[in-house]
Amino acid sequence: MIRAFVLPLVSGAIFGAGLTIGGMTDPARVRGFLDLFGAWDPTLAFVMGGAVAVMAFAWAIQRRMQRPAFAEGFSLPDRSDITARLVGGSALFGIGWGIAGLCPGPGFAALAIAPVPAAIFVAAMLVGMGIARLWEARGA
Amino acid sequence: MTLPGFPDAAPVAGLIGGGLIGLAAALMLLGAGRIAGVSGIAARAFGLAESSLPRGQAFAFLLGLPLGAAIVMHLTGAAVPAFAGPVTLIVAGLIVGVGTRLGSGCTSGHGVCGMSRLSQRSLVAVATFMATGFATVAAMNAFGLAVLP
């Protein structure tokens, strides 16, 4: 029972450490990366490049595995359709990311760095997720 | 080490941080058989999305994020960075929340996990949120809207 929580906790902690070392929990750093037409800071390209390189290796291993090491099977997204919802939602996300220089992972990680601003951002984000859920329930 | 032409960039710290993020996502993939997508895990933890991921495990992952950040801040003694004011954070948070749910992911799920398996949906999502992110910062700078002290 306890073991089931250890893996996500350790993964989350390594993730949070990586976000902090890479500069993703520093809104000025993030907005500097998004300031492509101004004083551009390419640091986040190295963060994304490093993460994608390691994960590409992990996917190569995953293709040779029957099942994950500590679970019954793989639960992975398998959709390939490009929808207006995907594009519109991603467009909105980019706007919010640009405004405050925070995305979901760094928002949670920053709870340990600047608790009040991070909590305000995370609470608003969860409200936004709730709004999206209501919106979808109405449309369905 | 610095990048020629970019005195403020931290490429080595970026690569190390990115490598750790990739390692964490690899651990979720190869250990638990799941995508380490923070927006999806957050929605699941707070009952805002259905998923086969048990809520307790979703919470454990979210709890790990500030834990890892706290360890790094403690070990490096880095200064606390500046954050936007409350109104800006609320507006940004609401938009990020709605956008990541409609778009089925954020920088971690689409960016790290999806791009590395060449998912068409993730490549489109990343291209889209990068484009609107660039446009948002450019527009705010053009109108003199400084959100950080």
Short mmCIF file of N, CA and C in Angstrom, two decimals, chain A residues 130-140:
data_model
loop_
_atom_site.label_atom_id
_atom_site.label_comp_id
_atom_site.label_asym_id
_atom_site.label_seq_id
_atom_site.Cartn_x
_atom_site.Cartn_y
_atom_site.Cartn_z
N GLY A 130 -11.85 23.55 -13.07
CA GLY A 130 -13.25 23.28 -12.74
C GLY A 130 -14.18 23.92 -13.77
N ILE A 131 -13.86 25.15 -14.19
CA ILE A 131 -14.66 25.85 -15.20
C ILE A 131 -14.64 25.05 -16.51
N ALA A 132 -13.46 24.57 -16.91
CA ALA A 132 -13.35 23.78 -18.14
C ALA A 132 -14.21 22.52 -18.04
N ARG A 133 -14.24 21.93 -16.84
CA ARG A 133 -15.02 20.70 -16.64
C ARG A 133 -16.51 20.99 -16.78
N LEU A 134 -16.97 22.09 -16.17
CA LEU A 134 -18.38 22.46 -16.28
C LEU A 134 -18.76 22.76 -17.73
N TRP A 135 -17.88 23.47 -18.39
CA TRP A 135 -18.05 23.85 -19.78
C TRP A 135 -18.22 22.59 -20.65
N GLU A 136 -17.35 21.61 -20.42
CA GLU A 136 -17.41 20.38 -21.21
C GLU A 136 -18.67 19.58 -20.90
N ALA A 137 -19.07 19.57 -19.62
CA ALA A 137 -20.26 18.83 -19.23
C ALA A 137 -21.49 19.42 -19.91
N ARG A 138 -21.51 20.74 -20.07
CA ARG A 138 -22.62 21.41 -20.71
C ARG A 138 -22.64 21.11 -22.22
N GLY A 139 -21.44 21.08 -22.81
CA GLY A 139 -21.34 20.85 -24.25
C GLY A 139 -21.61 19.40 -24.64
N ALA A 140 -21.41 18.48 -23.71
CA ALA A 140 -21.51 17.06 -24.04
C ALA A 140 -22.96 16.60 -24.17
#
